[in-house]
PDB file of C-alpha atoms in Angstrom:
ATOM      1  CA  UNK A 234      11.478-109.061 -41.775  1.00  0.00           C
ATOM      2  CA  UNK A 235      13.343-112.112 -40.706  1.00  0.00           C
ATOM      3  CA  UNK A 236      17.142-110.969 -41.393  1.00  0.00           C
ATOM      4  CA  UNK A 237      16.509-107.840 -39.334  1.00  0.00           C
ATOM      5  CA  UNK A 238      15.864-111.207 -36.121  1.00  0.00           C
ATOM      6  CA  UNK A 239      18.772-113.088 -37.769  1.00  0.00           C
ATOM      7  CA  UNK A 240      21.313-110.083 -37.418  1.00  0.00           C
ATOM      8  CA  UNK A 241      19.761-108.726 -33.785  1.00  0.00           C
ATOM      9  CA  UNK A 242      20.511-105.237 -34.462  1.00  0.00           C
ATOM     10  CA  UNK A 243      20.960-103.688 -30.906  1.00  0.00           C
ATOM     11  CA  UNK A 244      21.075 -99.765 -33.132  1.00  0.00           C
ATOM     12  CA  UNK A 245      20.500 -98.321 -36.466  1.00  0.00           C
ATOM     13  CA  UNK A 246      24.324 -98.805 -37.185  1.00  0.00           C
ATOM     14  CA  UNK A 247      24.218-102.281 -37.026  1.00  0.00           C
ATOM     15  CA  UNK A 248      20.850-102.432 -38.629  1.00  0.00           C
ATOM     16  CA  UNK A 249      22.325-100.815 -41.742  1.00  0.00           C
ATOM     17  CA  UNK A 250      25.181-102.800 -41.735  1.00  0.00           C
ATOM     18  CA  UNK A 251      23.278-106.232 -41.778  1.00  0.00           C
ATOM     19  CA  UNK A 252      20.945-105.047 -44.222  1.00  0.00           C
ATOM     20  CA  UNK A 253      23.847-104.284 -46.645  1.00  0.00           C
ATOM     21  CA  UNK A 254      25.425-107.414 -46.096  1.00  0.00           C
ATOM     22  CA  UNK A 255      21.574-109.351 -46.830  1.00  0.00           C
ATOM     23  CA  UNK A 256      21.404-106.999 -49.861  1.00  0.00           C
ATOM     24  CA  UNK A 257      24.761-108.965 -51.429  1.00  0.00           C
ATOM     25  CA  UNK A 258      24.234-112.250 -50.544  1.00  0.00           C
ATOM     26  CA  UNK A 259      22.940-114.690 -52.683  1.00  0.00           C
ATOM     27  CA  UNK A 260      19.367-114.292 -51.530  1.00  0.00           C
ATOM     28  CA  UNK A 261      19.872-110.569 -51.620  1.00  0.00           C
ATOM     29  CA  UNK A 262      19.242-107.896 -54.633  1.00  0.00           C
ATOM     30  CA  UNK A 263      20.601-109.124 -58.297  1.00  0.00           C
ATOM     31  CA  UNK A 264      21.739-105.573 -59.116  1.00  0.00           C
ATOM     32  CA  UNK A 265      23.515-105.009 -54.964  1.00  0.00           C
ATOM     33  CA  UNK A 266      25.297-108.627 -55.685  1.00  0.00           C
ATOM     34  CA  UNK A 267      27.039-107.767 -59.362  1.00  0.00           C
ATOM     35  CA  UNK A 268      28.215-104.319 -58.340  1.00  0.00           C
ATOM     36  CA  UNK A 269      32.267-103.746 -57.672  1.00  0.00           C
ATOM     37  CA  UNK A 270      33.895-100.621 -56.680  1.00  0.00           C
ATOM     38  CA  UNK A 271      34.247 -99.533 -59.844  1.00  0.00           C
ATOM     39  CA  UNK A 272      30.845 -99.964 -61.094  1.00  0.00           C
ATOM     40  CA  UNK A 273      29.419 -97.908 -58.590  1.00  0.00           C
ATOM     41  CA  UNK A 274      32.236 -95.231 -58.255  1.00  0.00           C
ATOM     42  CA  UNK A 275      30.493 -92.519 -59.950  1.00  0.00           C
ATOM     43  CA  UNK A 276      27.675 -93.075 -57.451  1.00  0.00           C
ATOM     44  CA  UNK A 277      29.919 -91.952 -54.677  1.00  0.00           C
ATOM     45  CA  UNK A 278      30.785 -88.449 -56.647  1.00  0.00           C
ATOM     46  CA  UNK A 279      27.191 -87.648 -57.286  1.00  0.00           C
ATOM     47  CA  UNK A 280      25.980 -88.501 -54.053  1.00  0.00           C
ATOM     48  CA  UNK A 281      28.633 -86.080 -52.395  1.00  0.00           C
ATOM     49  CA  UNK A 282      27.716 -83.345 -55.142  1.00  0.00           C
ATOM     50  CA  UNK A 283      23.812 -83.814 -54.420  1.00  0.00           C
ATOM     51  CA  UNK A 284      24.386 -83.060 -50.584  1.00  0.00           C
ATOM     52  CA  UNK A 285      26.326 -79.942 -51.378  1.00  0.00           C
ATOM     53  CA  UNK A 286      23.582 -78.900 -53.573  1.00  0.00           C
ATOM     54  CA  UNK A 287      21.364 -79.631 -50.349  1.00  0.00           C
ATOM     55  CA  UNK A 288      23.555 -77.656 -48.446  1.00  0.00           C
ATOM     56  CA  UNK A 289      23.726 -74.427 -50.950  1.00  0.00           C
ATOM     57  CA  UNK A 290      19.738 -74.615 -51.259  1.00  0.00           C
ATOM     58  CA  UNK A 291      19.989 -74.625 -47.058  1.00  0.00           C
ATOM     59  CA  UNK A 292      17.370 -77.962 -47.048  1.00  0.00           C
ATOM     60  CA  UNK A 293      18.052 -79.079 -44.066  1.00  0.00           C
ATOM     61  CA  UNK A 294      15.320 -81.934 -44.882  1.00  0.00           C
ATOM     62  CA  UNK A 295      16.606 -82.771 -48.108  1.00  0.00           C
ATOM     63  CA  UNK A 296      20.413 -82.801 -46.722  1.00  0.00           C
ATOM     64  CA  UNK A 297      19.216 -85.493 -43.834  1.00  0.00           C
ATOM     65  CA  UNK A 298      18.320 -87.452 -46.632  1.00  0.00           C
ATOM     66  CA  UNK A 299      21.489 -86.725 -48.936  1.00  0.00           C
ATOM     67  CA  UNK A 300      23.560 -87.338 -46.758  1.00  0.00           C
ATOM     68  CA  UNK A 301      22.295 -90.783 -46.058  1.00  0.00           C
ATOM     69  CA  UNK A 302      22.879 -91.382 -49.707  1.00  0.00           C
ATOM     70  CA  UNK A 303      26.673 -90.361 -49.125  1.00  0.00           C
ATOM     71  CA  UNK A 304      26.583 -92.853 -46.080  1.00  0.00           C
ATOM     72  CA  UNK A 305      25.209 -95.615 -48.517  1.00  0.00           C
ATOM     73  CA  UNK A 306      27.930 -95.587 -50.688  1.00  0.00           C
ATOM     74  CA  UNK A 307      30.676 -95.629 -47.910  1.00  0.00           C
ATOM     75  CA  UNK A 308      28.874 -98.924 -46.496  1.00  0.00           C
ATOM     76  CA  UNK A 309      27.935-100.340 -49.726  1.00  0.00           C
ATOM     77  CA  UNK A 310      32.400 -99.791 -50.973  1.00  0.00           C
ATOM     78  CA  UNK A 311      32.948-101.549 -47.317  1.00  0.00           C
ATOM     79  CA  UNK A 312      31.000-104.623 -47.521  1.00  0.00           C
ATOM     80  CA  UNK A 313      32.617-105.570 -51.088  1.00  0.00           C
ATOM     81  CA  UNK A 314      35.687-104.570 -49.518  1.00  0.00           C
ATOM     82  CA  UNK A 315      34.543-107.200 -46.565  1.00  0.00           C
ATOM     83  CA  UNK A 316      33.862-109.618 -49.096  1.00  0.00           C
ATOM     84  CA  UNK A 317      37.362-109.313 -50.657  1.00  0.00           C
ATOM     85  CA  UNK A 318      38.890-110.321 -47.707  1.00  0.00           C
ATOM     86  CA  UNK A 319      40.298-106.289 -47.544  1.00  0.00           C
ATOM     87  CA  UNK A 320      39.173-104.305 -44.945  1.00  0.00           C
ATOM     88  CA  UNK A 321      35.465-104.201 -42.718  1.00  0.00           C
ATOM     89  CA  UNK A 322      33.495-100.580 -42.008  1.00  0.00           C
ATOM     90  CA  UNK A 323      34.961-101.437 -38.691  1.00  0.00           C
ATOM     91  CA  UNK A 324      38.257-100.964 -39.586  1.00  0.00           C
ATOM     92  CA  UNK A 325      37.109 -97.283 -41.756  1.00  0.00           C
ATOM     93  CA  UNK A 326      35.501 -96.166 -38.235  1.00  0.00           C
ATOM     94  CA  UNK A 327      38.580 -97.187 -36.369  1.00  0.00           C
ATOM     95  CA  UNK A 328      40.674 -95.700 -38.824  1.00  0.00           C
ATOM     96  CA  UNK A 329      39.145 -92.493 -38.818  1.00  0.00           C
ATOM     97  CA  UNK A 330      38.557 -92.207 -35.139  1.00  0.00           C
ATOM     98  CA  UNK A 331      42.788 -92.841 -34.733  1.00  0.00           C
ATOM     99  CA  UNK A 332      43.031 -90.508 -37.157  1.00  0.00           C
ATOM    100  CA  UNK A 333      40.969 -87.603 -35.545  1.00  0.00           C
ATOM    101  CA  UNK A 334      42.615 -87.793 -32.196  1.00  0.00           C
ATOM    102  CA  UNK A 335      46.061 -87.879 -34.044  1.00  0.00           C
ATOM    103  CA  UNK A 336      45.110 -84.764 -35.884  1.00  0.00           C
ATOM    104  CA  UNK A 337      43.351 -82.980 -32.847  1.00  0.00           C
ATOM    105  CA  UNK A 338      46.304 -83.541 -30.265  1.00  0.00           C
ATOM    106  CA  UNK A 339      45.212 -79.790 -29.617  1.00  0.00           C
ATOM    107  CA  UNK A 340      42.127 -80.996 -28.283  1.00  0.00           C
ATOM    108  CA  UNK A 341      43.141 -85.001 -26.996  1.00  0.00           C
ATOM    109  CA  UNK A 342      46.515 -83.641 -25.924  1.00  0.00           C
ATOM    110  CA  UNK A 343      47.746 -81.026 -24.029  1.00  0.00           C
ATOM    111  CA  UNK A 344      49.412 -78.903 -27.276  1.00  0.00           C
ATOM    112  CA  UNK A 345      46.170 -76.372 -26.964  1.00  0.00           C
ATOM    113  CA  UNK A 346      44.963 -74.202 -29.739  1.00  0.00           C
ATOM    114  CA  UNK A 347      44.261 -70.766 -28.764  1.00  0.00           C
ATOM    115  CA  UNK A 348      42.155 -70.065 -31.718  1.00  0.00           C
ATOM    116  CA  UNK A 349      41.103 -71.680 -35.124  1.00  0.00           C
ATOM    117  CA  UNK A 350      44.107 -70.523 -37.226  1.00  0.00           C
ATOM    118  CA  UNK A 351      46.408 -72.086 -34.677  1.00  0.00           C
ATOM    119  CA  UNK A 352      43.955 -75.328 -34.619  1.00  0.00           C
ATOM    120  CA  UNK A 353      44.897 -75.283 -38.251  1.00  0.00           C
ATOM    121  CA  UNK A 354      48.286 -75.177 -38.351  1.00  0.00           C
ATOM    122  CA  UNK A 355      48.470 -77.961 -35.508  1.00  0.00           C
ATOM    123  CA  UNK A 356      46.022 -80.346 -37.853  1.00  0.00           C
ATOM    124  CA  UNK A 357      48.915 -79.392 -40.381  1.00  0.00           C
ATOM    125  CA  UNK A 358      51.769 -80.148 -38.643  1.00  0.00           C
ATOM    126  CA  UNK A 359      50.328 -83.349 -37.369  1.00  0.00           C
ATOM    127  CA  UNK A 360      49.429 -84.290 -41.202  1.00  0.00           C
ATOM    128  CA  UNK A 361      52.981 -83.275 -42.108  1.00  0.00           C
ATOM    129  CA  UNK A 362      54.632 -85.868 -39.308  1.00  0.00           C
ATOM    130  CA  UNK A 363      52.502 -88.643 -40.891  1.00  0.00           C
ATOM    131  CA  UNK A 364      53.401 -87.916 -44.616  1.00  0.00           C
ATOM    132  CA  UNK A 365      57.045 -86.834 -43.292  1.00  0.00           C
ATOM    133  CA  UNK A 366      58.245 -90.093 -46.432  1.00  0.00           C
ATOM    134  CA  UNK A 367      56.794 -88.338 -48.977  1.00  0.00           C
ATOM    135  CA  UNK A 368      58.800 -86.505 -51.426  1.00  0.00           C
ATOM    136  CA  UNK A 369      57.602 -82.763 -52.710  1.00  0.00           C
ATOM    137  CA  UNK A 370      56.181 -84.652 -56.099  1.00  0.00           C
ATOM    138  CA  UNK A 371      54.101 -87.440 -53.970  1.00  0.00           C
ATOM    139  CA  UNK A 372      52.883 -84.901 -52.062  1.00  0.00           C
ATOM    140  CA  UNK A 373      51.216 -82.762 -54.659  1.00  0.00           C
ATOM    141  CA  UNK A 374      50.101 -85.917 -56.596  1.00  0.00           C
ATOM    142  CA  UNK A 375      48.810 -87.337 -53.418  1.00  0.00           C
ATOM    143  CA  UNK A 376      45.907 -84.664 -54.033  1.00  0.00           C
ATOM    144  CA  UNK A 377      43.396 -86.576 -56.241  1.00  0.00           C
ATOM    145  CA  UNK A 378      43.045 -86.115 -60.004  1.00  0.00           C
ATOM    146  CA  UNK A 379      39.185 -86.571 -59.955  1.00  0.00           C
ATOM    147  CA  UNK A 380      39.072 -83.559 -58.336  1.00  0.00           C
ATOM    148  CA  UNK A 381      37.609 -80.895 -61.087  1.00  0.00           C
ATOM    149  CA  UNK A 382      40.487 -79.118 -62.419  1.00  0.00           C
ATOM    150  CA  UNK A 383      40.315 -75.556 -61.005  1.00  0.00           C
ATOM    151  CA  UNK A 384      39.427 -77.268 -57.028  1.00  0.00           C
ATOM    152  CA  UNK A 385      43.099 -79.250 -57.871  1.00  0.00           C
ATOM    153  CA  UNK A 386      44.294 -76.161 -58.857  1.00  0.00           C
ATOM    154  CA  UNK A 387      43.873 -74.549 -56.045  1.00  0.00           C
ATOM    155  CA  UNK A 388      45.083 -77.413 -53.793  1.00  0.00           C
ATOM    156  CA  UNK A 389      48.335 -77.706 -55.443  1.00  0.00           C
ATOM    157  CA  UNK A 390      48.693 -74.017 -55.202  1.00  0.00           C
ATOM    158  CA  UNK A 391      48.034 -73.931 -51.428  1.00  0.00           C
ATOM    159  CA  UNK A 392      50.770 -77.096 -50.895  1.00  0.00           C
ATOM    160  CA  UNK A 393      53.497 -76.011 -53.060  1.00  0.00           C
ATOM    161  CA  UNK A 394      53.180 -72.652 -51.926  1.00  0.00           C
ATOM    162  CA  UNK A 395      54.783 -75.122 -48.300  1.00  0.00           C
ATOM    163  CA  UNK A 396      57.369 -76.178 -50.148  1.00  0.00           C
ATOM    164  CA  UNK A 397      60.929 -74.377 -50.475  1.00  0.00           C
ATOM    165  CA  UNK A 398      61.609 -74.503 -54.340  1.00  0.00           C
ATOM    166  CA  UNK A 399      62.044 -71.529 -56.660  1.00  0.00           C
ATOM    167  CA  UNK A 400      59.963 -69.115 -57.608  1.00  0.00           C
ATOM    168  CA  UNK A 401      60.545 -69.378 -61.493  1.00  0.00           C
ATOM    169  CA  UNK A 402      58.764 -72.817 -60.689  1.00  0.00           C
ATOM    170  CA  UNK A 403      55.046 -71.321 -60.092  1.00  0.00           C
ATOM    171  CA  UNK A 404      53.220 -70.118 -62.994  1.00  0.00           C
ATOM    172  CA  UNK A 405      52.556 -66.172 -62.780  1.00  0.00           C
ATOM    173  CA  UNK A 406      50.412 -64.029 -64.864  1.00  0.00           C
ATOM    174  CA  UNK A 407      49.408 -60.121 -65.574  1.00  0.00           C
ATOM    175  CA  UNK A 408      48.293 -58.504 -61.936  1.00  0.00           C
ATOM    176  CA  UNK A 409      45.417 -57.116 -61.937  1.00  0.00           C
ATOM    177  CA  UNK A 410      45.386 -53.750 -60.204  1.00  0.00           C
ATOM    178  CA  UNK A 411      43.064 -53.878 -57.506  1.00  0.00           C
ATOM    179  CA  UNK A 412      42.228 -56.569 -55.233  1.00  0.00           C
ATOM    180  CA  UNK A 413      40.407 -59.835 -56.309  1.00  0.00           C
ATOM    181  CA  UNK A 414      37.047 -59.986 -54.739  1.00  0.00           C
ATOM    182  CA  UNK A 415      34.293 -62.974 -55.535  1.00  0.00           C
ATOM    183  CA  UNK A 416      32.692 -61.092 -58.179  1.00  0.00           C
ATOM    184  CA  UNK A 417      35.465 -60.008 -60.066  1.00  0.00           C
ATOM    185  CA  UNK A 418      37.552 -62.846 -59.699  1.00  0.00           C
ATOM    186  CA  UNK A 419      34.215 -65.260 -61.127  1.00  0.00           C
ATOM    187  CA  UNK A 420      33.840 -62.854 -63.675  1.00  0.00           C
ATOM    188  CA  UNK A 421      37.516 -63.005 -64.925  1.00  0.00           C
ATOM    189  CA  UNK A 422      37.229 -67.185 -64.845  1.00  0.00           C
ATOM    190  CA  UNK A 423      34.184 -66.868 -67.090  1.00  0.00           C
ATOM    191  CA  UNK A 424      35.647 -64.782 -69.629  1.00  0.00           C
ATOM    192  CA  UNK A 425      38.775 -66.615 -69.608  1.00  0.00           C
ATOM    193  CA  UNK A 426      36.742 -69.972 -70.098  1.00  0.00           C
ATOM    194  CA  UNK A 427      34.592 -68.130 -72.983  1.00  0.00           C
ATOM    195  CA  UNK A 428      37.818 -66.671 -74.711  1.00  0.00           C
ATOM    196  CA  UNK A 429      39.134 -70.793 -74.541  1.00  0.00           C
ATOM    197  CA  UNK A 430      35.909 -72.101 -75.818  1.00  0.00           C
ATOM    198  CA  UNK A 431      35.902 -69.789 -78.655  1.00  0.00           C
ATOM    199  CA  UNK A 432      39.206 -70.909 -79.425  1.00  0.00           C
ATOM    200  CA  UNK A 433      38.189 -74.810 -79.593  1.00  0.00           C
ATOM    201  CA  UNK A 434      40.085 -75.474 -76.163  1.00  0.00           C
ATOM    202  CA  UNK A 435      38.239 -77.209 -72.965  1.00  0.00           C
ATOM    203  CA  UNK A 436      39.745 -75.121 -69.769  1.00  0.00           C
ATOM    204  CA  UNK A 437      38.622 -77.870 -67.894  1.00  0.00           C
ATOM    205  CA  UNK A 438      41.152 -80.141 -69.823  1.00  0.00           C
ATOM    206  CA  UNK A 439      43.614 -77.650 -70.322  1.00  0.00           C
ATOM    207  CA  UNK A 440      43.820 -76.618 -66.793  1.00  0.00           C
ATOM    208  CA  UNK A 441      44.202 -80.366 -65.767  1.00  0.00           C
ATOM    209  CA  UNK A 442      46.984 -81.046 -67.964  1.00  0.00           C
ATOM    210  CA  UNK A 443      49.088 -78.099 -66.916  1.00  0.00           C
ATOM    211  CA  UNK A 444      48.492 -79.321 -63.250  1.00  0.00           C
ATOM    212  CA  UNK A 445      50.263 -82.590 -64.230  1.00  0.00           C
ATOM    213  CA  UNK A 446      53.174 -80.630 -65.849  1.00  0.00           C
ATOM    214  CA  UNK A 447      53.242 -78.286 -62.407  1.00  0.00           C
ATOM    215  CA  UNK A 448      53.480 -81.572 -60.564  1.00  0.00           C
ATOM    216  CA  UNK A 449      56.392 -82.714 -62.943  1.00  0.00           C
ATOM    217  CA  UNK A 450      58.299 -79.759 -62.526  1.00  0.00           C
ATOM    218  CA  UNK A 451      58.275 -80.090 -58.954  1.00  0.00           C
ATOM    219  CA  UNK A 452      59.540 -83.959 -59.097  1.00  0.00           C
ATOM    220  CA  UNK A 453      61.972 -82.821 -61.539  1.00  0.00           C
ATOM    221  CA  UNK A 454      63.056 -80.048 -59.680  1.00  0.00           C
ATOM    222  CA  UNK A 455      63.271 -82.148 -56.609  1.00  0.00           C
ATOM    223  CA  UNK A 456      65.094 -85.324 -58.450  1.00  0.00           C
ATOM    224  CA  UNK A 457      67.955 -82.478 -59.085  1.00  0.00           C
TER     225      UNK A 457
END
């Protein structure tokens, strides 16, 4: 086709790039030109949930292919970002390339990691020196709330657990007596969200709504 002359793609990248950009002009696709990031922000969750599925069903074939779908959406949010006089997918592969070296200075810089749990906690303390503004509270609502509710869960657990408050602050429950292991602890989640369901309550709601009042206990907590 002509536009693939017009925009002289040297590589794929740039091919993809330009045909996004035809795609939302005016001679371009009616449905690509009318689209805004929130119109299409939904697409972007179940793209990312359709290459995990790829990757549970171990389709390597069908996760090349998924995961160009993912790629879509990230090029598709840039150019009407582009077109809002925002940001280009220039400055998201810049971004994220500073980023990486800032974040590996065990591997660009001569802080070495001896093994992974050490690579870890050098990515962390990296992270930490770039967020070193926020309070406790913006921390923990930093993590996003379109997460589903138990993944959040689990995040905020894992990043207040960092955080020197007291104890009387994190929810505890009954112990069970032996160890958790997968089974047991996915059996225990599904009885718990069958006991809610006969009661008329949505765990899924419930459990997002405490994680708001965990968050505002912290902030309160911290404001005193």
């Amino acid at each position: 086709m002509n536009f693939m002359i017009e925009y002289g793609s040297p590589g794929d990248w740039q091919r993809l790039v330009g045909i996004m950009s035809v795609l939302r002009s005016e001679d371009g696709c009616p449905w690509d030109r009318t689209q805004t990031h929130q119109s299409i922000r939904t697409n972007l969750i179940e793209e990312c949930y359709e290459a995990v599925d790829a990757i549970d069903r171990c389709d390597t074939g069908l996760l090349c292919e998924e995961l160009g779908d993912v790629l879509l959406q990230v090029v598709f949010h840039s150019q009407i970002a582009y077109e809002e006089g925002c940001f280009t997918i220039d400055d998201v592969v810049r971004g994220l390339c500073e980023k990486l070296i800032r974040r590996h200075e065990h591997v660009f810089g001569q802080n070495k990691a001896e093994n992974a749990a050490v690579a870890v906690e050098r990515w962390d303390a990296a992270k930490k020196r770039e967020k070193s503004a926020q309070t406790a509270g913006q921390s923990l609502e930093a993590i996003p709330r379109n997460l589903p509710a138990l993944m959040r869960a689990v995040k905020l657990a894992s990043r207040a657990s960092k955080i020197p408050c007291p104890d009387e602050l994190f929810p505890s429950g009954q112990k069970q007596a032996q160890p958790w292991d997968e089974h047991s602890a996915g059996q225990a989640l599904f009885v718990l969200a069958a006991e809610m369901s006969e009661a008329g309550i949505d765990p899924e709601q419930a459990l997002d709504r405490f994680n708001q009042e965990f968050i505002l206990s912290i902030s309160r907590w911290e404001e005193h």
